[in-house]
């Protein structure tokens, strides 16, 4: 049993973690909607700090979901379908063209759901027996998957983080160290090519570590909650996209 799966009065189920991720994500996207751009006012930065809880919880739960799911290919297909759906919601939210790279940019062309789907594809890849697919071929294909994730929110770092967390399953400390090393890489790129303050802000992902440490290894109660969590992501982006349009006209 994981060290973070020891039951305690304050333990969190997988669903509990998802609710925290949803709340943090909603506040983060609210801040992007009301104060677009790299606003450095304290209250805006604080909302984005809270928002840094979302991605690591997603990464962790994708790795857990892959371990526990009864049908991994169906799990990947489900993420692919919601990645396609979420692409349009993400572009609408940001006011981008639905056609990737239409503005000449490479990063942030589609949602994090695309990177999460590719992370599951990568785990499926590494599960292929050595006799069927040699290690060099696996590594080459993994690099292709990472390249395909570059246009997504959190870029290829989401794929690397999920795979690292999955590879260290059973050792929570190692999972978190691997995760933070991935975030350091992302932060450096963010600082160099996007915005220094918001690049440094990414280090606030470390605040998720004590939250994830409360995970008790159980899914939690709530029939149908799985589909709610899937649908909430694109629907809340559409809602904030409508708010953005209303603010633009106001």
Short mmCIF file of C-alpha atoms in Angstrom, two decimals:
data_model
loop_
_atom_site.label_atom_id
_atom_site.label_comp_id
_atom_site.label_asym_id
_atom_site.label_seq_id
_atom_site.Cartn_x
_atom_site.Cartn_y
_atom_site.Cartn_z
CA UNK A 1 0.00 0.00 0.00
CA UNK A 2 1.22 3.52 -0.80
CA UNK A 3 2.43 5.63 2.07
CA UNK A 4 -0.16 8.18 0.95
CA UNK A 5 -2.91 5.57 1.10
CA UNK A 6 -2.88 5.13 4.88
CA UNK A 7 -6.34 5.85 6.12
CA UNK A 8 -6.72 8.84 8.40
CA UNK A 9 -9.48 11.16 9.54
CA UNK A 10 -8.59 13.68 6.84
CA UNK A 11 -8.00 11.18 4.00
CA UNK A 12 -9.20 11.98 0.49
CA UNK A 13 -10.73 9.65 -2.08
CA UNK A 14 -10.13 10.01 -5.81
CA UNK A 15 -13.46 11.83 -6.12
CA UNK A 16 -12.44 14.14 -3.29
CA UNK A 17 -9.27 15.04 -5.19
CA UNK A 18 -11.32 15.64 -8.34
CA UNK A 19 -13.58 18.10 -6.51
CA UNK A 20 -10.52 20.01 -5.32
CA UNK A 21 -9.15 20.04 -8.87
CA UNK A 22 -12.47 21.30 -10.25
CA UNK A 23 -12.70 24.09 -7.67
CA UNK A 24 -9.09 25.17 -8.28
CA UNK A 25 -9.52 25.02 -12.07
CA UNK A 26 -12.72 27.06 -11.94
CA UNK A 27 -11.04 29.82 -9.91
CA UNK A 28 -8.04 29.79 -12.24
CA UNK A 29 -10.19 30.11 -15.36
CA UNK A 30 -12.35 32.75 -13.69
CA UNK A 31 -9.17 34.80 -13.21
CA UNK A 32 -8.17 34.35 -16.87
CA UNK A 33 -11.66 35.46 -17.91
CA UNK A 34 -11.95 38.55 -15.71
CA UNK A 35 -8.28 39.58 -15.89
CA UNK A 36 -6.92 38.27 -19.21
CA UNK A 37 -3.22 38.37 -19.97
CA UNK A 38 -0.40 38.19 -17.46
CA UNK A 39 -1.94 40.39 -14.77
CA UNK A 40 0.34 40.73 -11.74
CA UNK A 41 -2.10 42.15 -9.21
CA UNK A 42 -1.97 40.17 -5.96
CA UNK A 43 -5.54 38.84 -5.97
CA UNK A 44 -5.21 37.67 -9.56
CA UNK A 45 -1.95 35.87 -8.82
CA UNK A 46 -3.52 34.25 -5.75
CA UNK A 47 -6.33 32.80 -7.88
CA UNK A 48 -3.73 31.42 -10.27
CA UNK A 49 -1.75 30.01 -7.33
CA UNK A 50 -4.84 28.04 -6.27
CA UNK A 51 -5.24 26.98 -9.89
CA UNK A 52 -1.81 25.29 -9.79
CA UNK A 53 -3.44 22.47 -7.78
CA UNK A 54 -5.41 21.31 -10.81
CA UNK A 55 -2.82 19.89 -13.22
CA UNK A 56 -0.89 17.73 -10.73
CA UNK A 57 -4.11 16.24 -9.38
CA UNK A 58 -5.16 15.46 -12.96
CA UNK A 59 -1.80 13.84 -13.70
CA UNK A 60 -1.89 11.77 -10.54
CA UNK A 61 -5.45 10.56 -11.10
CA UNK A 62 -4.82 9.71 -14.75
CA UNK A 63 -1.96 7.46 -13.62
CA UNK A 64 -4.21 5.93 -10.93
CA UNK A 65 -7.10 5.55 -13.37
CA UNK A 66 -4.84 3.73 -15.82
CA UNK A 67 -3.79 1.33 -13.08
CA UNK A 68 -7.32 0.55 -11.90
CA UNK A 69 -9.39 0.65 -15.11
CA UNK A 70 -10.69 -2.66 -16.41
CA UNK A 71 -10.27 -1.67 -20.06
CA UNK A 72 -7.27 0.56 -20.77
CA UNK A 73 -8.00 0.94 -24.48
CA UNK A 74 -11.53 2.09 -23.72
CA UNK A 75 -10.08 4.48 -21.13
CA UNK A 76 -7.82 5.95 -23.83
CA UNK A 77 -10.70 6.19 -26.31
CA UNK A 78 -12.84 8.05 -23.77
CA UNK A 79 -10.06 10.57 -23.17
CA UNK A 80 -9.57 10.98 -26.92
CA UNK A 81 -13.25 11.76 -27.50
CA UNK A 82 -13.29 14.34 -24.71
CA UNK A 83 -10.00 15.78 -25.97
CA UNK A 84 -11.66 16.42 -29.35
CA UNK A 85 -14.73 17.91 -27.70
CA UNK A 86 -12.64 19.99 -25.30
CA UNK A 87 -10.53 21.38 -28.15
CA UNK A 88 -13.47 23.44 -29.41
CA UNK A 89 -14.43 24.52 -25.89
CA UNK A 90 -10.82 25.53 -25.12
CA UNK A 91 -10.46 27.54 -28.33
CA UNK A 92 -13.81 29.26 -27.73
CA UNK A 93 -12.78 30.11 -24.16
CA UNK A 94 -9.50 31.65 -25.35
CA UNK A 95 -10.95 33.30 -28.44
CA UNK A 96 -8.64 31.25 -30.68
CA UNK A 97 -9.27 29.77 -34.10
CA UNK A 98 -10.55 26.19 -34.01
CA UNK A 99 -7.85 25.40 -36.56
CA UNK A 100 -4.56 24.75 -34.69
CA UNK A 101 -1.57 26.96 -35.56
CA UNK A 102 -3.75 29.40 -37.52
CA UNK A 103 -2.25 32.29 -35.53
CA UNK A 104 1.32 31.09 -36.12
CA UNK A 105 1.79 29.98 -32.51
CA UNK A 106 2.70 26.44 -31.45
CA UNK A 107 1.91 26.40 -27.73
CA UNK A 108 -1.57 26.49 -26.15
CA UNK A 109 -3.41 25.49 -29.31
CA UNK A 110 -5.61 22.90 -27.61
CA UNK A 111 -6.65 21.75 -24.15
CA UNK A 112 -4.82 19.68 -21.58
CA UNK A 113 -7.21 16.80 -22.37
CA UNK A 114 -5.21 16.14 -25.53
CA UNK A 115 -2.01 15.77 -23.49
CA UNK A 116 -3.80 13.53 -20.96
CA UNK A 117 -5.00 11.28 -23.79
CA UNK A 118 -1.45 11.08 -25.15
CA UNK A 119 -0.14 10.21 -21.68
CA UNK A 120 -2.44 7.19 -21.60
CA UNK A 121 -1.33 6.29 -25.14
CA UNK A 122 2.28 6.47 -23.88
CA UNK A 123 1.54 4.15 -20.94
CA UNK A 124 -0.14 1.71 -23.32
CA UNK A 125 2.96 1.91 -25.50
CA UNK A 126 5.31 1.01 -22.65
CA UNK A 127 3.06 -1.91 -21.69
CA UNK A 128 3.60 -3.58 -25.08
CA UNK A 129 5.76 -6.69 -24.54
CA UNK A 130 9.43 -6.35 -25.43
CA UNK A 131 9.13 -9.19 -27.95
CA UNK A 132 6.54 -7.26 -29.95
CA UNK A 133 8.16 -3.84 -29.72
CA UNK A 134 11.84 -3.32 -28.80
CA UNK A 135 12.79 -0.63 -26.30
CA UNK A 136 14.42 1.70 -28.90
CA UNK A 137 11.19 1.66 -30.93
CA UNK A 138 9.17 2.42 -27.80
CA UNK A 139 11.39 5.40 -26.98
CA UNK A 140 11.15 6.70 -30.55
CA UNK A 141 7.34 6.45 -30.50
CA UNK A 142 7.25 8.04 -27.06
CA UNK A 143 9.12 11.06 -28.43
CA UNK A 144 6.54 11.27 -31.21
CA UNK A 145 3.75 11.32 -28.61
CA UNK A 146 5.58 14.04 -26.65
CA UNK A 147 5.94 16.10 -29.84
CA UNK A 148 2.23 15.65 -30.54
CA UNK A 149 1.48 17.02 -27.06
CA UNK A 150 3.47 20.25 -27.57
CA UNK A 151 0.44 22.30 -28.74
CA UNK A 152 -1.62 21.31 -25.69
CA UNK A 153 -2.03 23.21 -22.43
CA UNK A 154 0.89 22.04 -20.24
CA UNK A 155 2.50 20.76 -23.43
CA UNK A 156 4.52 17.51 -23.37
CA UNK A 157 5.19 18.07 -19.66
CA UNK A 158 1.77 16.57 -18.90
CA UNK A 159 2.73 13.37 -20.75
CA UNK A 160 6.09 13.19 -18.98
CA UNK A 161 4.56 13.89 -15.57
CA UNK A 162 1.84 11.24 -15.89
CA UNK A 163 4.31 8.62 -17.11
CA UNK A 164 6.79 9.46 -14.36
CA UNK A 165 4.10 9.28 -11.68
CA UNK A 166 2.89 5.95 -13.06
CA UNK A 167 6.42 4.52 -13.23
CA UNK A 168 7.02 5.29 -9.54
CA UNK A 169 3.68 3.96 -8.30
CA UNK A 170 4.12 2.68 -4.75
CA UNK A 171 6.70 5.33 -3.86
CA UNK A 172 4.90 8.62 -3.24
CA UNK A 173 8.06 10.60 -2.53
CA UNK A 174 9.64 9.53 -5.80
CA UNK A 175 6.41 10.32 -7.67
CA UNK A 176 6.42 13.86 -6.33
CA UNK A 177 10.13 14.39 -7.02
CA UNK A 178 9.67 13.24 -10.62
CA UNK A 179 6.61 15.46 -10.98
CA UNK A 180 8.42 18.55 -9.71
CA UNK A 181 11.38 17.91 -12.02
CA UNK A 182 8.92 17.97 -14.93
CA UNK A 183 7.42 21.21 -13.63
CA UNK A 184 10.88 22.79 -13.36
CA UNK A 185 11.40 22.13 -17.08
CA UNK A 186 8.02 23.69 -17.87
CA UNK A 187 8.71 26.70 -15.66
CA UNK A 188 12.04 27.38 -17.35
CA UNK A 189 10.42 27.34 -20.81
CA UNK A 190 7.56 29.53 -19.54
CA UNK A 191 10.01 32.06 -18.09
CA UNK A 192 12.07 32.18 -21.29
CA UNK A 193 9.30 32.33 -23.89
CA UNK A 194 6.07 33.50 -22.23
CA UNK A 195 6.26 35.44 -18.97
CA UNK A 196 8.77 35.47 -16.10
CA UNK A 197 6.28 36.01 -13.26
CA UNK A 198 3.87 33.38 -14.53
CA UNK A 199 6.76 31.03 -15.19
CA UNK A 200 7.78 31.26 -11.56
CA UNK A 201 4.12 30.86 -10.61
CA UNK A 202 4.20 27.30 -11.99
CA UNK A 203 6.36 26.26 -9.02
CA UNK A 204 3.21 26.61 -6.89
CA UNK A 205 2.36 23.13 -8.20
CA UNK A 206 4.31 22.02 -5.12
CA UNK A 207 1.25 23.01 -3.04
CA UNK A 208 -0.49 19.93 -4.44
CA UNK A 209 1.96 17.57 -2.73
CA UNK A 210 0.39 17.69 0.78
CA UNK A 211 -3.06 17.40 -0.85
CA UNK A 212 -2.08 14.33 -2.86
CA UNK A 213 -0.47 12.85 0.26
CA UNK A 214 -3.98 12.55 1.73
CA UNK A 215 -5.14 10.23 -1.06
CA UNK A 216 -6.39 6.96 0.43
CA UNK A 217 -6.43 4.85 -2.72
CA UNK A 218 -10.23 4.67 -2.97
CA UNK A 219 -12.44 6.04 -5.73
CA UNK A 220 -15.11 7.41 -3.40
CA UNK A 221 -18.89 7.42 -3.53
CA UNK A 222 -21.12 8.92 -6.19
CA UNK A 223 -22.65 7.03 -9.09
CA UNK A 224 -22.31 8.91 -12.34
CA UNK A 225 -19.72 11.27 -10.87
CA UNK A 226 -17.15 10.00 -13.40
CA UNK A 227 -19.17 11.45 -16.27
CA UNK A 228 -19.77 14.68 -14.40
CA UNK A 229 -16.02 15.22 -14.08
CA UNK A 230 -15.51 14.52 -17.78
CA UNK A 231 -18.29 16.84 -18.91
CA UNK A 232 -17.52 19.65 -16.47
CA UNK A 233 -14.24 20.50 -18.19
CA UNK A 234 -15.58 21.47 -21.66
CA UNK A 235 -18.87 22.88 -20.31
CA UNK A 236 -17.24 25.28 -17.86
CA UNK A 237 -14.90 26.49 -20.63
CA UNK A 238 -17.91 27.23 -22.84
CA UNK A 239 -19.55 29.11 -19.95
CA UNK A 240 -16.47 31.27 -19.35
CA UNK A 241 -16.16 31.78 -23.10
CA UNK A 242 -19.68 33.23 -23.11
CA UNK A 243 -18.75 35.45 -20.15
CA UNK A 244 -15.69 36.65 -22.11
CA UNK A 245 -17.87 37.57 -25.10
CA UNK A 246 -20.31 39.42 -22.82
CA UNK A 247 -17.45 41.35 -21.20
CA UNK A 248 -16.02 42.23 -24.62
CA UNK A 249 -19.36 43.75 -25.65
CA UNK A 250 -20.02 45.47 -22.31
#
